[in-house]
mmCIF file of C-alpha atoms in Angstrom:
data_model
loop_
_atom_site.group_PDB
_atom_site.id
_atom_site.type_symbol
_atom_site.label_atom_id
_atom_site.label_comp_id
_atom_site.label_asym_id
_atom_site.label_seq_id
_atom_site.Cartn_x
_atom_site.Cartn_y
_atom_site.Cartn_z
ATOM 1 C CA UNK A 1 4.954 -11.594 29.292
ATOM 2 C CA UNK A 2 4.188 -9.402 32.612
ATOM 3 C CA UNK A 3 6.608 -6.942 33.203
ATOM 4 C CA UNK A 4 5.490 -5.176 36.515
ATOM 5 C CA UNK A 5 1.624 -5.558 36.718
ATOM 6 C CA UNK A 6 1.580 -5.316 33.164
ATOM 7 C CA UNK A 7 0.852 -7.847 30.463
ATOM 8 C CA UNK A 8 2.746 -7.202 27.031
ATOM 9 C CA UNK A 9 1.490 -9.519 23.961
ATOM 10 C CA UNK A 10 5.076 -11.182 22.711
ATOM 11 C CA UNK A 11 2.974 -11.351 19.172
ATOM 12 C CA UNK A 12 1.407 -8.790 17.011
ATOM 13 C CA UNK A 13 2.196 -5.710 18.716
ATOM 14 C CA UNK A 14 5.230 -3.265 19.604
ATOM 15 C CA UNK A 15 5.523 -1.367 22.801
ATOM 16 C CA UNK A 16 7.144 1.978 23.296
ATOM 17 C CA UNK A 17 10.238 1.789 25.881
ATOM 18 C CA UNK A 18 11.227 5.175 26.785
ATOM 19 C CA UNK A 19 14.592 5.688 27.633
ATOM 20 C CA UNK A 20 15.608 7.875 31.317
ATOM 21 C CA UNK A 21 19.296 8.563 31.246
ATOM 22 C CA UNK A 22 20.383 9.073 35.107
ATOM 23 C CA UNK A 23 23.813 10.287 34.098
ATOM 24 C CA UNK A 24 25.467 13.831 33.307
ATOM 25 C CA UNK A 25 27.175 12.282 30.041
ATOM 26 C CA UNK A 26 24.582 10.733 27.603
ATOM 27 C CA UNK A 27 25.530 11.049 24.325
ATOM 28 C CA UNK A 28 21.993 12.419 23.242
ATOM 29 C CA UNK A 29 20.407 14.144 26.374
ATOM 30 C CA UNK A 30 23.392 13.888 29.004
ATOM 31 C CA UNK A 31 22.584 15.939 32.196
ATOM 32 C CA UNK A 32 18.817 16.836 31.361
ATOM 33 C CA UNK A 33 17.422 13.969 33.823
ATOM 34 C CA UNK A 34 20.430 13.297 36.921
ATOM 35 C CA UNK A 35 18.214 15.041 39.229
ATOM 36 C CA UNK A 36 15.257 13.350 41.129
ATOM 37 C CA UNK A 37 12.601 16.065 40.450
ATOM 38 C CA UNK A 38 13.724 16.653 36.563
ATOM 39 C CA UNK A 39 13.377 12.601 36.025
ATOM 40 C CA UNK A 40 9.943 12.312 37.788
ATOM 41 C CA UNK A 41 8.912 15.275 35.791
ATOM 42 C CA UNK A 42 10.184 13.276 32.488
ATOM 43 C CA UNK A 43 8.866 10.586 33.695
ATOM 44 C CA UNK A 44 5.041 11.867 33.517
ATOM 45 C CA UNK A 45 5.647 13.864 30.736
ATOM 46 C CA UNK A 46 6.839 9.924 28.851
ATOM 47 C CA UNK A 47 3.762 8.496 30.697
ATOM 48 C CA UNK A 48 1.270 10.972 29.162
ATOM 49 C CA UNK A 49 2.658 10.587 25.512
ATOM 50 C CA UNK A 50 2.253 6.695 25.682
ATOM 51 C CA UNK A 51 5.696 5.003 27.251
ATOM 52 C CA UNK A 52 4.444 1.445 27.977
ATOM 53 C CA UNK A 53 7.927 1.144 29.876
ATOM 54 C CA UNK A 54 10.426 3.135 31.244
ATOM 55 C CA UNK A 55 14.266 2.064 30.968
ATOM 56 C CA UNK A 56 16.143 3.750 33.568
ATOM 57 C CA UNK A 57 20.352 3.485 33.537
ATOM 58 C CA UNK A 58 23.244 5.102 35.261
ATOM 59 C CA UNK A 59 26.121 4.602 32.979
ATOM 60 C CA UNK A 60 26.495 6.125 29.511
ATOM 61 C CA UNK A 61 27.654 3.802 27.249
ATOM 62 C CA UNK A 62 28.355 6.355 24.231
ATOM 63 C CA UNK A 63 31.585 5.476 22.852
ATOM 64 C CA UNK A 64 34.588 5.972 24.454
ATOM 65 C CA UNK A 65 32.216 6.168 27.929
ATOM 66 C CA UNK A 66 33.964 5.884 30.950
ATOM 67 C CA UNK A 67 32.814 2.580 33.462
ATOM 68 C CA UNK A 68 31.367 3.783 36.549
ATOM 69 C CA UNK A 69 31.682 1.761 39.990
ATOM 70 C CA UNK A 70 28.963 -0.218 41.198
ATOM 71 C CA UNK A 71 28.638 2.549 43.944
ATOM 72 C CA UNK A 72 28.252 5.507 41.843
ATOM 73 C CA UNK A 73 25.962 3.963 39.073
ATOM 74 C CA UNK A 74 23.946 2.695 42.390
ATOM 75 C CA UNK A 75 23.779 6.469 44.038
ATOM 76 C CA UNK A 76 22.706 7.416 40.411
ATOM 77 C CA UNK A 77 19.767 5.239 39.594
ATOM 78 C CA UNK A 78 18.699 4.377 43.503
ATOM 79 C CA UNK A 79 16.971 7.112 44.360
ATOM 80 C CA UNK A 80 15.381 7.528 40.569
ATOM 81 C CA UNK A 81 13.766 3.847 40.421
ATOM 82 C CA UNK A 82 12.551 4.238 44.244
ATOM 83 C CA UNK A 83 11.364 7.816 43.131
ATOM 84 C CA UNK A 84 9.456 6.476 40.161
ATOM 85 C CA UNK A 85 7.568 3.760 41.605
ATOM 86 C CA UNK A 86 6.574 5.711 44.698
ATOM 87 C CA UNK A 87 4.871 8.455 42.139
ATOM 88 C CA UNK A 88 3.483 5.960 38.759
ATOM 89 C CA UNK A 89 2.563 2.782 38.191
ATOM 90 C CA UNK A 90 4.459 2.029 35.043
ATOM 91 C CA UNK A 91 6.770 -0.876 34.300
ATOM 92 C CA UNK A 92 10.602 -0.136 34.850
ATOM 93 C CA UNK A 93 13.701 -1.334 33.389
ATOM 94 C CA UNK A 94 17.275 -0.990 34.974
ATOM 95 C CA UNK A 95 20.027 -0.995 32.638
ATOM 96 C CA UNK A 96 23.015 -2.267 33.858
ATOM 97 C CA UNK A 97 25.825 -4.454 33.509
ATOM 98 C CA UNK A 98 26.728 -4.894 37.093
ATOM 99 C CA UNK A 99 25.834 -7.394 40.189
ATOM 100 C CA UNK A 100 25.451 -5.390 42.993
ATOM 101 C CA UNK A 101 23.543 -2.723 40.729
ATOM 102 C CA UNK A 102 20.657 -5.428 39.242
ATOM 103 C CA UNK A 103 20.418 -6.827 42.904
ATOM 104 C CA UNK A 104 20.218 -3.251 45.145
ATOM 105 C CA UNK A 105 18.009 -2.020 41.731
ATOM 106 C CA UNK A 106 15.666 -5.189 41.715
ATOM 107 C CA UNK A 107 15.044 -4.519 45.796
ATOM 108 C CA UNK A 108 14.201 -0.590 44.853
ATOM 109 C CA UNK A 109 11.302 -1.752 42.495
ATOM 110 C CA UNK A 110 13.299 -2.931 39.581
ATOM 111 C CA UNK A 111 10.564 -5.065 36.959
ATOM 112 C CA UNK A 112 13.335 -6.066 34.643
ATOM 113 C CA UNK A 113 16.761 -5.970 34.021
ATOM 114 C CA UNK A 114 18.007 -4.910 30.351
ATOM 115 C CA UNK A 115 21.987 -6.196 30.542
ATOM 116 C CA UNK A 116 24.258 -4.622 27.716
ATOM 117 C CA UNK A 117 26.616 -7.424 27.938
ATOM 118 C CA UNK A 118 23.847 -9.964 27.746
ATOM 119 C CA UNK A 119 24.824 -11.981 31.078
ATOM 120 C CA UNK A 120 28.428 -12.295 29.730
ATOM 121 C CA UNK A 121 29.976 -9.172 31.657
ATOM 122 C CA UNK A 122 29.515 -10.520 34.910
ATOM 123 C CA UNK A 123 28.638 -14.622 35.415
ATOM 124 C CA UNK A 124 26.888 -13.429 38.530
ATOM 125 C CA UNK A 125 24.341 -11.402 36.826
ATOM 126 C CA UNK A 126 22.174 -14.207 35.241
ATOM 127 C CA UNK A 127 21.512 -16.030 39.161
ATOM 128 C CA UNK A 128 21.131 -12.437 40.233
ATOM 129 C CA UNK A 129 17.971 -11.996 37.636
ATOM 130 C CA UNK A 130 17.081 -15.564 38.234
ATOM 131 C CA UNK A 131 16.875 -15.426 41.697
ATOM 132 C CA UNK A 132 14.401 -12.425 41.390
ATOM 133 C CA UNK A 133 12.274 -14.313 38.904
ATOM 134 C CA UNK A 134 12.281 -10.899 36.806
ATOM 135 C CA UNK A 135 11.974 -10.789 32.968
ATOM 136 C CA UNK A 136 15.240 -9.507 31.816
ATOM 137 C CA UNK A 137 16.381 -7.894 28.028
ATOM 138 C CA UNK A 138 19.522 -9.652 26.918
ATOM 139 C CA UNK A 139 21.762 -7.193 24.257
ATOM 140 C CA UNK A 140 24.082 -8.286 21.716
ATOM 141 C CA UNK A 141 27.317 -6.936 21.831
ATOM 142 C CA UNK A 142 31.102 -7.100 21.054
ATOM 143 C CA UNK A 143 34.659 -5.641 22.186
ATOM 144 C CA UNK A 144 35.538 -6.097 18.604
ATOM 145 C CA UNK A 145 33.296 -5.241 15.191
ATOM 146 C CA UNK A 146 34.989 -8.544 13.529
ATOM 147 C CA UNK A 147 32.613 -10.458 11.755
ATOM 148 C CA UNK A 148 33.384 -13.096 8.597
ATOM 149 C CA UNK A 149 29.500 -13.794 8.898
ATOM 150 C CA UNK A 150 27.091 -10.355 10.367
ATOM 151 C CA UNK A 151 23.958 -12.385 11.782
ATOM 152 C CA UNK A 152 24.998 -15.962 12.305
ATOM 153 C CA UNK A 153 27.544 -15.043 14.105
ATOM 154 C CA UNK A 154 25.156 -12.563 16.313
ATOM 155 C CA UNK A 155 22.574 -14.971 16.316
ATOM 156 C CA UNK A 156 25.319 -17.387 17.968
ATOM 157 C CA UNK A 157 25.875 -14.680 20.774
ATOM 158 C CA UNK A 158 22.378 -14.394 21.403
ATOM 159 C CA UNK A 159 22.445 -17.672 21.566
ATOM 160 C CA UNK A 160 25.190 -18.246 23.826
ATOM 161 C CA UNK A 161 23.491 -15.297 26.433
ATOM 162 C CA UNK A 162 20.209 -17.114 26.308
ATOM 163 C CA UNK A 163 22.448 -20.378 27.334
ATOM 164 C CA UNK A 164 23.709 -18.029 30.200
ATOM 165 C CA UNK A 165 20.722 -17.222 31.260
ATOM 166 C CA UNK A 166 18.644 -21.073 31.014
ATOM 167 C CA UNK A 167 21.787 -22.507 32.953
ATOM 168 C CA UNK A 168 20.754 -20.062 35.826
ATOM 169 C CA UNK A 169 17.350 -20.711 35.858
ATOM 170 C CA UNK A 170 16.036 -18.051 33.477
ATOM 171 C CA UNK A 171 12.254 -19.465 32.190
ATOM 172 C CA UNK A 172 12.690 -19.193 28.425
ATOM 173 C CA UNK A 173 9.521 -16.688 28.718
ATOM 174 C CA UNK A 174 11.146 -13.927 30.671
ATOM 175 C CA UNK A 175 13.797 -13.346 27.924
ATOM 176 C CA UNK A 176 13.881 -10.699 25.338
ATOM 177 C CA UNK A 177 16.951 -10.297 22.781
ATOM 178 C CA UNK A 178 18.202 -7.067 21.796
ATOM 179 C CA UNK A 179 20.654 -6.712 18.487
ATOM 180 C CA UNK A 180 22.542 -3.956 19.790
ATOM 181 C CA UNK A 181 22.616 -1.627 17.052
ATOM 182 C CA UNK A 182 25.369 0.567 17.783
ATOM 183 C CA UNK A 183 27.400 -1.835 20.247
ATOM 184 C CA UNK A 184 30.292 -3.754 18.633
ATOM 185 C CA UNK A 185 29.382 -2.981 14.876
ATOM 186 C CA UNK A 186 30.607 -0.824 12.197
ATOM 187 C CA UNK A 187 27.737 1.803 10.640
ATOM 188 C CA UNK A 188 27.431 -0.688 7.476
ATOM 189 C CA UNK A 189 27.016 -3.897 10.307
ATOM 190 C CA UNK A 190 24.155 -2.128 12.113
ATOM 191 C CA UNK A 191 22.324 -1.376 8.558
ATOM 192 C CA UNK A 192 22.255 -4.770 7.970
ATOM 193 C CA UNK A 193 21.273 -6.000 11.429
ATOM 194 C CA UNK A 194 18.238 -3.720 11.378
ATOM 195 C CA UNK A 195 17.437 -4.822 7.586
ATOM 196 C CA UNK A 196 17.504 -8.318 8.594
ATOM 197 C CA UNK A 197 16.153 -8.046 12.193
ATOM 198 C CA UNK A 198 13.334 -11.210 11.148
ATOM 199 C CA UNK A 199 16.560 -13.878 11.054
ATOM 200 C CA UNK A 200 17.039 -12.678 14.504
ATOM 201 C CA UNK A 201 13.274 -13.075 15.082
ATOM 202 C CA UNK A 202 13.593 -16.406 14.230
ATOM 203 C CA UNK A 203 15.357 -17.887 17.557
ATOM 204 C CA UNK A 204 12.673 -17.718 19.078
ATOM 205 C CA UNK A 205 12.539 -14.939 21.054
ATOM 206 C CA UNK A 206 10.805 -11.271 21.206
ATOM 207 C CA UNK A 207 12.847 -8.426 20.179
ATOM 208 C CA UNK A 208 13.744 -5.051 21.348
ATOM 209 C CA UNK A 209 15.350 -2.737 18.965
ATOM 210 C CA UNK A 210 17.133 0.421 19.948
ATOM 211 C CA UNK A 211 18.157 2.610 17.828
ATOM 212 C CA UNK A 212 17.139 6.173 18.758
ATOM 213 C CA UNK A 213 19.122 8.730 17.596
ATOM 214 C CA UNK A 214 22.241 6.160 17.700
ATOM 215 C CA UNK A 215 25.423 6.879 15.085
ATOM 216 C CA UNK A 216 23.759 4.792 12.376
ATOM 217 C CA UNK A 217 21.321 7.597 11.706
ATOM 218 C CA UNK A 218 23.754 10.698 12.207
ATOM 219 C CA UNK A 219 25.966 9.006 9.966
ATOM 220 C CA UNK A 220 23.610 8.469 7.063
ATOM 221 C CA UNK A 221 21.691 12.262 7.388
ATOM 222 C CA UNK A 222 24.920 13.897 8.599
ATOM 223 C CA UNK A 223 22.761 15.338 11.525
ATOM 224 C CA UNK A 224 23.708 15.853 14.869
ATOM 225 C CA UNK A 225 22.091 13.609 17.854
ATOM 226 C CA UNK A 226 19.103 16.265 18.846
ATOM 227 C CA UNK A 227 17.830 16.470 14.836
ATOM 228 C CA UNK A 228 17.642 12.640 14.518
ATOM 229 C CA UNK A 229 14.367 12.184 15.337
ATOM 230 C CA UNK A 230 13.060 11.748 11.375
ATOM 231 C CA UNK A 231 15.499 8.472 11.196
ATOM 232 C CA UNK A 232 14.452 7.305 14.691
ATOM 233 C CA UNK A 233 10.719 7.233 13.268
ATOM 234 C CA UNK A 234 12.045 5.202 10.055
ATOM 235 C CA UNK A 235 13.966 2.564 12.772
ATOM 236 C CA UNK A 236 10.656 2.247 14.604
ATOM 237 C CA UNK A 237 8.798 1.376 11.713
ATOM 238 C CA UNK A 238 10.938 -0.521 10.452
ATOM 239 C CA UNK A 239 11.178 -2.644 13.704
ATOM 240 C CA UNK A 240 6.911 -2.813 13.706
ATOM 241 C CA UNK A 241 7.474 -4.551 10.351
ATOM 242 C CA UNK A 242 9.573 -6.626 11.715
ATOM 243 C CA UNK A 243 7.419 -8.107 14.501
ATOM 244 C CA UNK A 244 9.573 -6.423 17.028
ATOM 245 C CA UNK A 245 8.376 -6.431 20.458
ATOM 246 C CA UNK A 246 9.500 -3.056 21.850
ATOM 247 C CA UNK A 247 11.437 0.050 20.379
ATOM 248 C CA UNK A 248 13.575 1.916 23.015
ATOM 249 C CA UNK A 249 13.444 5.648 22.344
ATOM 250 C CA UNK A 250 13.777 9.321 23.874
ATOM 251 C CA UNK A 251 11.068 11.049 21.664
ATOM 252 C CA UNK A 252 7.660 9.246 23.197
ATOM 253 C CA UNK A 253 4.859 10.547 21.128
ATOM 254 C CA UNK A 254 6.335 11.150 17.812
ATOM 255 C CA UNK A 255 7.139 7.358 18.344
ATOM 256 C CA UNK A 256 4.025 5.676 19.347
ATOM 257 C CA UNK A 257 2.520 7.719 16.902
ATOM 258 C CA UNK A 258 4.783 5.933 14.217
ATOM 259 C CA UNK A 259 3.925 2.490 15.444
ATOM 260 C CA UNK A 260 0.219 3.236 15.517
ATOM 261 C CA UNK A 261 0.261 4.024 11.925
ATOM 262 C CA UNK A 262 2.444 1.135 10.944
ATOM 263 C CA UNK A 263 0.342 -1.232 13.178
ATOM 264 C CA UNK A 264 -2.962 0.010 11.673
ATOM 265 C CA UNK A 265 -1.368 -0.463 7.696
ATOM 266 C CA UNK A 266 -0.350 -3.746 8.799
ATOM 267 C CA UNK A 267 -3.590 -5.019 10.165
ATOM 268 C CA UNK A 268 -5.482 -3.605 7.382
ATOM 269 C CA UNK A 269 -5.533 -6.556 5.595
ATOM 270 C CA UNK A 270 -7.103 -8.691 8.557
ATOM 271 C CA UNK A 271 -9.844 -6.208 8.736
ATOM 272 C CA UNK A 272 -11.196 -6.465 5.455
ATOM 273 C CA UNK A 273 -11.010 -11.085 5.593
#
C-alpha cells in the first residue's frame, strides 16, 4: 500500500502511527500541540523516534467531546498539515469525520484520510476520498454499546463501511479497518475486541489498532491517562501478534521499540528453517 511516497507491506510487519492532536481538549495531551511551531517541533521529535506516519486531527473525540464545525476543525488542522509537509517528508493522516474537512485537508497535502465514523457520518465522505484516489482508514464505531453478538456484529459494520466505500469507487487496496477500541463499547467489549482482533483480520483487510492510553487501560491499572504507557506497550504487542498493520500511539519510541522486539520473537522461528 503507498501512503504518500511511501510503501507499507500489508503482511508481516506493523508500522508505528503517531498520533498529533491539533486541539486544546484531548483527553491525553489536550493543548500541548494547537500551535504551529509546538506541532512541527513534535513532529520531528515523532520522526526521529521512528513514526512511519503521522495522524493529524482537529476534533477530540474523548467522551462527552463537543463536535466542532467544519470551519473551526479546518482553521485547526490547515495550517498544521500544510506546515508539516512543507518541513518533512513523512506520510500524513487527517482524521476527520467531515466533507469539507477531508476535501480542503486532502488539497493541503493530506495522504490519507482515517474517518471515525467509517464513511457512515457523512455519505459524501466516501466520493470525497474516492475522488482523491487516497488510501483511507475506516473505524468501527457505534452511538450505542448494544451488542447480542461483540465481533460479528462489528465485523458486519466493517463490512457495511467497506460497502460504503467500494460503491464510491474505493479500490479494495486503499482500505484499512480500524476496531475502534474505545468508540461505542463498554471496557469488557473492547477487551474482547483486542483479544480477538485475528476474526477481524480475517475480512480481508489490514488493521490498525488504537489503543494508546484509551479507558480500557486506565480502567484495568486504575492509572490516570499520562502513566498508561506500560498498557499501551502490552496493546502494541498484542496487535504485532495479531498481524496488525499499524498501532496508533502518542509515546513513539517506547512503541517501536515494543514492536521491534515482538517482530524479532516472531520471526525467530523463520530464521533458524
Amino acid at each position: 500500500m503507498i501512503i504518500g511516497n511511501k510503501e507499507f507491506l500489508t503482511e508481516g510487519h506493523t508500522y508505528v502511527c503517531g498520533i498529533l492532536n491539533a486541539t486544546p481538549d484531548s483527553f491525553s495531551d489536550g493543548g500541548k500541540w494547537n500551535d504551529r511551531e509546538r506541532a512541527l517541533n513534535r513532529v520531528e521529535e515523532m520522526v526521529a523516534e521512528g513514526a512511519d506516519l503521522i495522524d493529524i486531527g482537529g476534533e477530540s473525540t474523548r467522551p462527552g467531546y463537543t463536535p466542532l464545525s467544519e470551519e473551526e476543525e479546518m482553521a485547526r488542522v490547515l495550517p498544521v498539515i500544510e506546515a508539516v509537509k512543507a518541513s518533512f517528508d513523512v506520510p500524513l493522516s487527517l482524521d476527520t469525520c467531515k466533507p469539507k474537512v477531508a476535501e480542503a485537508g486532502i488539497r493541503a497535502g493530506a495522504d490519507m484520510i482515517n474517518d471515525i465514523w467509517g464513511l457512515r457520518y457523512h455519505e459524501q465522505m466516501a466520493k470525497i476520498i474516492a475522488a482523491s484516489g487516497l488510501p483511507c482508514c475506516l473505524m468501527h464505531n457505534r452511538k450505542q454499546a448494544d451488542y447480542r453478538d461483540l465481533l460479528p456484529e462489528v465485523a458486519g459494520d466493517l463490512q457495511e463501511s467497506v460497502r460504503l466505500a467500494e460503491a464510491a469507487g474505493i479500490a479494495r487496496e486503499k482500505i484499512i479497518l480500524d476496531p475502534g477500541v474505545g468508540f461505542g463499547k463498554s471496557y469488557e467489549h473492547n477487551l474482547e475486541v483486542i483479544c480477538r482482533l485475528e476474526e477481524l483480520r480475517d475480512l480481508g483487510f489490514p488493521l490498525l489498532l488504537g489503543c494508546s492510553r484509551k479507558s480500557v487501560i486506565g480502567l484495568t491499572l486504575d492509572l490516570p491517562a499520562d502513566q498508561r504507557i506500560e498498557g499501551t506497550l502490552v496493546t502494541t504487542v498484542m496487535g504485532v501478534i495479531k498481524g496488525c498493520m499499524f498501532v496508533r500511539v502518542h509515546d513513539i519510541k517506547e512503541n517501536v521499540r515494543a514492536v521491534k522486539m515482538a517482530r524479532a520473537i516472531l520471526n525467530s522461528d523463520s530464521r533458524r528453517n
